[in-house]
Coordinates of C-alpha atoms in Angstrom, one line a residue:
D1 CA 108.0 85.3 109.1
G2 CA 110.8 83.2 107.6
A3 CA 112.5 85.8 105.5
E4 CA 112.9 88.3 108.6
L5 CA 114.3 85.4 110.5
R6 CA 116.8 85.1 107.7
R7 CA 117.5 88.5 107.6
E8 CA 118.0 89.1 111.5
G9 CA 120.3 85.7 111.4
E10 CA 122.7 87.4 108.7
R11 CA 122.7 90.8 110.8
I12 CA 123.7 88.4 114.0
Y13 CA 126.4 86.2 112.1
A14 CA 127.9 89.4 110.7
Q15 CA 128.0 91.7 113.2
K16 CA 129.0 89.5 116.3
P17 CA 127.4 91.1 119.2
N18 CA 129.1 89.7 121.9
M19 CA 132.7 89.9 120.5
R20 CA 133.6 93.2 122.1
A21 CA 131.9 92.5 125.4
G22 CA 132.6 88.7 126.0
G23 CA 135.2 88.1 123.5
I24 CA 133.2 85.3 121.9
T25 CA 131.5 85.0 118.7
W26 CA 127.9 84.5 119.6
S27 CA 125.8 83.7 122.8
Q28 CA 124.0 80.5 123.5
E29 CA 120.9 82.4 122.6
N30 CA 122.2 83.7 119.3
Y31 CA 123.0 80.1 118.8
A32 CA 119.4 79.1 119.4
H33 CA 118.4 81.7 116.8
L34 CA 116.9 80.1 113.6
G35 CA 118.0 82.6 111.2
L36 CA 121.5 82.7 112.7
Q37 CA 121.3 78.7 112.4
A38 CA 120.7 78.9 108.8
E39 CA 123.4 81.4 108.2
Y40 CA 125.9 79.3 110.3
L41 CA 124.8 76.1 108.3
R42 CA 125.3 77.8 105.1
L43 CA 128.4 79.5 105.5
K44 CA 130.2 77.1 107.9
S45 CA 129.9 73.7 106.6
I46 CA 132.3 74.0 103.7
Q47 CA 135.3 75.5 106.0
R48 CA 134.6 73.2 108.9
I49 CA 134.4 69.8 106.4
T50 CA 137.8 71.0 104.6
E51 CA 139.6 71.7 107.9
G52 CA 138.6 68.5 109.5
T53 CA 139.3 66.7 106.5
V54 CA 143.0 67.9 106.1
A55 CA 143.3 67.7 110.2
M56 CA 142.4 63.8 109.7
E57 CA 144.9 63.5 106.6
R58 CA 147.7 65.2 108.9
A59 CA 146.8 63.0 111.8
Y60 CA 147.1 60.2 109.8
N61 CA 150.3 61.1 108.3
A62 CA 151.8 61.3 111.8
G63 CA 150.7 57.8 112.8
A64 CA 147.4 58.5 114.9
F65 CA 145.5 55.9 113.2
A66 CA 148.3 53.2 112.3
A67 CA 146.3 50.3 114.4
L68 CA 143.2 51.2 112.7
R69 CA 144.9 51.4 109.3
D70 CA 146.7 47.8 110.2
A71 CA 143.6 46.0 111.6
R72 CA 142.6 43.1 110.3
T73 CA 138.9 43.1 111.3
K74 CA 136.3 45.7 111.2
T75 CA 136.9 48.0 114.5
P76 CA 135.0 50.8 116.1
F77 CA 135.9 53.9 116.1
R78 CA 134.4 56.3 118.8
V79 CA 134.8 59.7 117.7
A80 CA 133.1 62.7 119.8
S81 CA 133.3 66.1 119.0
L82 CA 133.1 68.5 121.9
G83 CA 131.3 71.5 121.5
G84 CA 130.6 69.9 117.9
G85 CA 127.4 71.8 117.3
P86 CA 125.7 70.7 114.0
G87 CA 128.7 67.8 113.6
F88 CA 130.5 69.1 110.5
E89 CA 134.1 67.8 111.6
L90 CA 132.1 64.4 112.3
L91 CA 131.1 64.6 108.5
A92 CA 134.9 64.8 107.8
V93 CA 135.9 61.8 110.0
R94 CA 132.8 59.8 108.5
E95 CA 134.1 60.4 104.7
F96 CA 137.8 60.1 105.5
C97 CA 137.2 56.7 107.2
A98 CA 135.2 55.6 103.9
A99 CA 137.9 56.6 102.1
R100 CA 141.0 55.7 103.9
L101 CA 140.4 53.6 107.2
P102 CA 138.0 50.8 105.5
Q103 CA 138.4 48.7 108.8
A104 CA 137.2 51.9 111.0
E105 CA 133.4 51.4 111.9
P106 CA 132.9 55.1 113.2
Q107 CA 130.5 55.8 115.9
L108 CA 130.0 59.8 115.8
L109 CA 128.6 61.7 118.6
S110 CA 128.4 65.6 119.0
L111 CA 128.3 67.2 122.5
D112 CA 127.1 70.7 122.8
L113 CA 125.6 72.9 125.1
Q114 CA 123.0 74.4 122.6
G115 CA 120.4 71.5 121.9
A116 CA 119.1 73.5 119.2
W117 CA 121.6 71.5 117.2
R118 CA 120.3 68.3 117.8
P119 CA 117.8 68.2 114.8
C120 CA 120.9 69.5 112.2
C121 CA 122.9 66.2 113.8
E122 CA 120.1 63.8 113.5
A123 CA 119.3 64.8 109.7
L124 CA 123.0 64.1 109.2
G125 CA 122.7 60.6 110.7
L126 CA 124.5 61.7 113.6
R127 CA 124.1 61.2 117.4
F128 CA 123.7 64.5 119.6
E129 CA 123.7 64.9 123.3
V130 CA 124.0 68.0 125.5
W131 CA 126.9 68.5 127.4
D132 CA 128.9 71.7 128.9
V133 CA 132.8 71.7 128.3
M134 CA 132.9 72.6 132.1
D135 CA 131.8 69.1 132.7
G136 CA 134.9 66.7 132.2
D137 CA 133.9 64.3 135.0
G138 CA 130.5 63.7 133.0
L139 CA 132.0 63.4 129.6
L140 CA 132.3 59.7 129.3
G141 CA 128.9 59.0 131.1
K142 CA 127.3 61.2 128.6
T143 CA 128.8 59.5 125.4
G144 CA 127.7 55.7 126.9
W145 CA 131.3 54.3 125.7
P146 CA 134.2 52.9 127.1
A147 CA 136.2 54.9 126.0
I148 CA 136.7 58.2 123.4
D149 CA 139.2 56.9 120.8
L150 CA 139.5 60.5 119.3
A151 CA 137.9 63.6 120.7
V152 CA 137.6 66.4 118.3
I153 CA 137.6 70.0 119.8
S154 CA 137.6 73.0 117.4
Y155 CA 136.8 76.6 118.1
V156 CA 135.3 76.0 121.3
Y157 CA 138.9 75.3 122.6
Y158 CA 140.0 78.6 122.7
H159 CA 136.8 80.6 123.6
Y160 CA 135.7 78.5 126.2
M161 CA 138.5 76.0 127.5
S162 CA 141.5 78.4 127.9
N163 CA 141.5 77.5 131.6
E164 CA 143.3 75.5 134.2
H165 CA 140.1 73.7 134.8
C166 CA 139.6 72.3 131.3
A167 CA 143.4 71.3 130.7
D168 CA 143.2 69.4 134.1
W169 CA 140.2 67.1 133.1
L170 CA 141.6 66.6 129.6
A171 CA 144.8 65.7 130.6
R172 CA 143.1 63.5 133.6
L173 CA 141.2 61.6 130.9
L174 CA 144.1 61.3 128.6
H175 CA 146.6 59.6 131.2
A176 CA 143.5 57.5 132.3
G177 CA 142.4 56.2 129.1
A178 CA 138.8 57.5 128.9
V179 CA 140.0 59.6 126.1
K180 CA 142.9 58.2 123.8
A181 CA 143.7 61.0 121.4
V182 CA 142.5 64.5 120.9
L183 CA 142.7 66.5 117.5
I184 CA 142.7 69.8 118.0
I185 CA 141.2 72.3 114.9
S186 CA 141.4 75.8 115.8
R187 CA 141.4 79.2 113.9
F188 CA 144.0 80.8 116.4
E189 CA 147.5 80.6 115.3
D190 CA 148.7 80.9 118.8
L191 CA 147.5 78.7 121.6
S192 CA 150.8 79.0 123.8
Q193 CA 148.5 79.2 127.0
N194 CA 146.6 76.0 126.3
L195 CA 149.7 74.1 125.3
D196 CA 151.6 75.4 128.4
A197 CA 148.5 74.2 130.7
V198 CA 148.7 70.6 129.1
A199 CA 152.4 70.2 128.6
R200 CA 152.8 70.8 132.7
R201 CA 150.1 68.1 132.8
G202 CA 152.3 65.7 131.0
V203 CA 150.5 65.9 127.8
H204 CA 152.2 65.1 124.7
V205 CA 151.8 67.4 121.8
V206 CA 152.3 66.8 118.2
P207 CA 152.2 69.8 115.8
L208 CA 150.4 69.1 112.7
M209 CA 151.1 72.6 111.2
R210 CA 154.9 73.6 110.0
K211 CA 156.0 75.9 112.5
P212 CA 156.9 79.1 111.0
R213 CA 160.9 80.0 110.6
H214 CA 160.8 82.5 108.0
S215 CA 157.1 84.4 108.2
R216 CA 156.5 87.3 111.0
R217 CA 154.2 85.0 113.2
P218 CA 156.2 82.7 115.3
T219 CA 153.6 80.1 115.9
D220 CA 151.0 78.2 114.0
H221 CA 148.9 76.0 116.6
R222 CA 145.9 75.6 114.5
Q223 CA 146.0 71.9 114.0
L224 CA 147.5 69.6 116.6
L225 CA 147.1 66.1 118.3
Y226 CA 147.2 65.3 121.8
V227 CA 148.1 62.1 123.3
S228 CA 149.4 60.5 126.9
P229 CA 153.0 59.6 126.9
T230 CA 151.2 56.7 129.2
A231 CA 149.6 55.8 125.9
R232 CA 150.5 51.8 124.6
E233 CA 151.9 53.2 121.5
L234 CA 152.8 56.8 120.6
P235 CA 152.1 58.1 117.4
T236 CA 155.0 57.7 115.3
P237 CA 155.1 59.3 111.4
L238 CA 154.4 57.0 108.9
P239 CA 157.1 56.5 105.9
Q240 CA 156.8 59.5 103.8
Q241 CA 156.3 57.6 100.9
E242 CA 152.8 56.3 102.7
W243 CA 151.9 60.2 103.6
L244 CA 148.6 61.3 102.2
P245 CA 148.6 64.5 100.0
C246 CA 146.7 67.4 101.1
S247 CA 143.0 67.5 99.8
F248 CA 142.4 71.0 100.5
P249 CA 145.7 72.9 99.8
N250 CA 146.1 76.2 101.8
V251 CA 143.2 75.0 104.4
P252 CA 143.8 76.4 106.8
F253 CA 144.5 79.4 105.4
E254 CA 148.6 79.9 104.8
D255 CA 149.0 82.7 102.4
Q256 CA 150.4 85.0 105.3
K257 CA 153.4 82.4 105.6
A258 CA 156.6 82.6 103.8
E259 CA 156.7 80.0 101.2
A260 CA 159.3 77.5 102.8
D261 CA 156.9 77.7 106.2
K262 CA 153.7 76.2 104.4
S263 CA 152.3 73.1 105.5
Y264 CA 150.9 72.0 102.3
R265 CA 154.5 72.5 100.6
Q266 CA 155.2 69.1 99.0
R267 CA 158.0 66.7 98.1
G268 CA 156.7 64.4 95.2
T269 CA 152.9 63.3 96.9
A270 CA 154.2 63.8 100.5
F271 CA 154.2 66.7 103.1
D272 CA 157.3 68.5 103.7
Y273 CA 156.9 68.6 107.4
S274 CA 158.7 65.7 108.8
A275 CA 161.2 68.0 110.9
E276 CA 158.2 68.7 113.4
Y277 CA 158.0 65.4 114.5
A278 CA 160.3 65.2 117.3
P279 CA 161.0 61.6 118.7
P280 CA 158.6 60.7 121.4
P281 CA 160.2 61.1 124.9
P282 CA 161.9 58.0 126.2
R283 CA 159.6 55.9 128.8
P284 CA 160.4 56.3 132.1
P285 CA 162.2 53.1 133.7
P286 CA 160.1 50.6 135.5
P287 CA 160.4 50.9 139.5
P288 CA 162.9 49.0 141.3
P289 CA 161.4 45.8 142.9
P290 CA 160.4 46.3 146.5

C-alpha cells in the first residue's frame, strides 16, 4: 500500500544501498521506486532549487548572460538539464529568467535515463526526454533544437561523467557550438579529474566559487561554467556595481571554509570573488594567407 511504499522509500533514501558497492547513491531501479521518488522530491527540491538559483546568479555576474540581458527583443533561451531527473534546476532557471532576464524565452528540457521522472517534469510544466549521458552524439537530436544555449549538469557529472568519453563529447559539442555553455552544479569540491579532462580538450573553465586560500581544503569546484574559447564572445565579468547579491547565502554550504574564502562574502551589494576571474586567453592569430 501507499504507506508501506513511503516507508520503503525512506529506507532506500537513508541507506543509499549502492554507495558502498557502486559508489553511487541510488540505482536506476531505486529511482523508479515510487516511495524513493516521494522522499527524493520532498528532500531534494529545496536543495536543488536554491543551488540552481545561486549558480545562475554567479554565472550572470560572470557575464554568461550578457547578450540575453542586453537583447532588445524576446530571445529563445534553450536550456537542457542533463541527467536532470524531476527538473528542479530548470525551475530555478525559469524563475531566474522571469526575475532577471525578461527578454529570455526559456525552453526547458530535462533529459534523464530514468523515464519515471516524466510525470514529475510534466506536472511542473517542463519537457522530458529519456537520454543516456553516454550518448553525446545523440544529445542534440534528442532535444530537437538547433543548439543548446545552456546545458545544466548537476550531480550526474561526478557519478556518471567522470570519464574520458564524456569529456570528449562535451568538449566536441562546445567547440562545434552545438552546446554554447555548460553550468556545473556539483556537491563535490574536488573535480580536478573532470577539469583536467576538459582542459586538455581546450574547454575554457570559469570558476564560480571562491578558490580556498586560507582553508584546509584546497579546491571548491562545486559551481563552474564551461565555454569554448572559439565562442563568438567569451564571458567577461560584469562591472561590480551590476552584480547580483546572493539570494541564498551559504548555498552551497561553506561553513567549513575560512571567512575570507567564502564565495558569498560581500562588499556592499557585490560578491567579492572578482579575483577568481582571469582574463580569457588571447585568440590565436589568423593563419597566414596561402
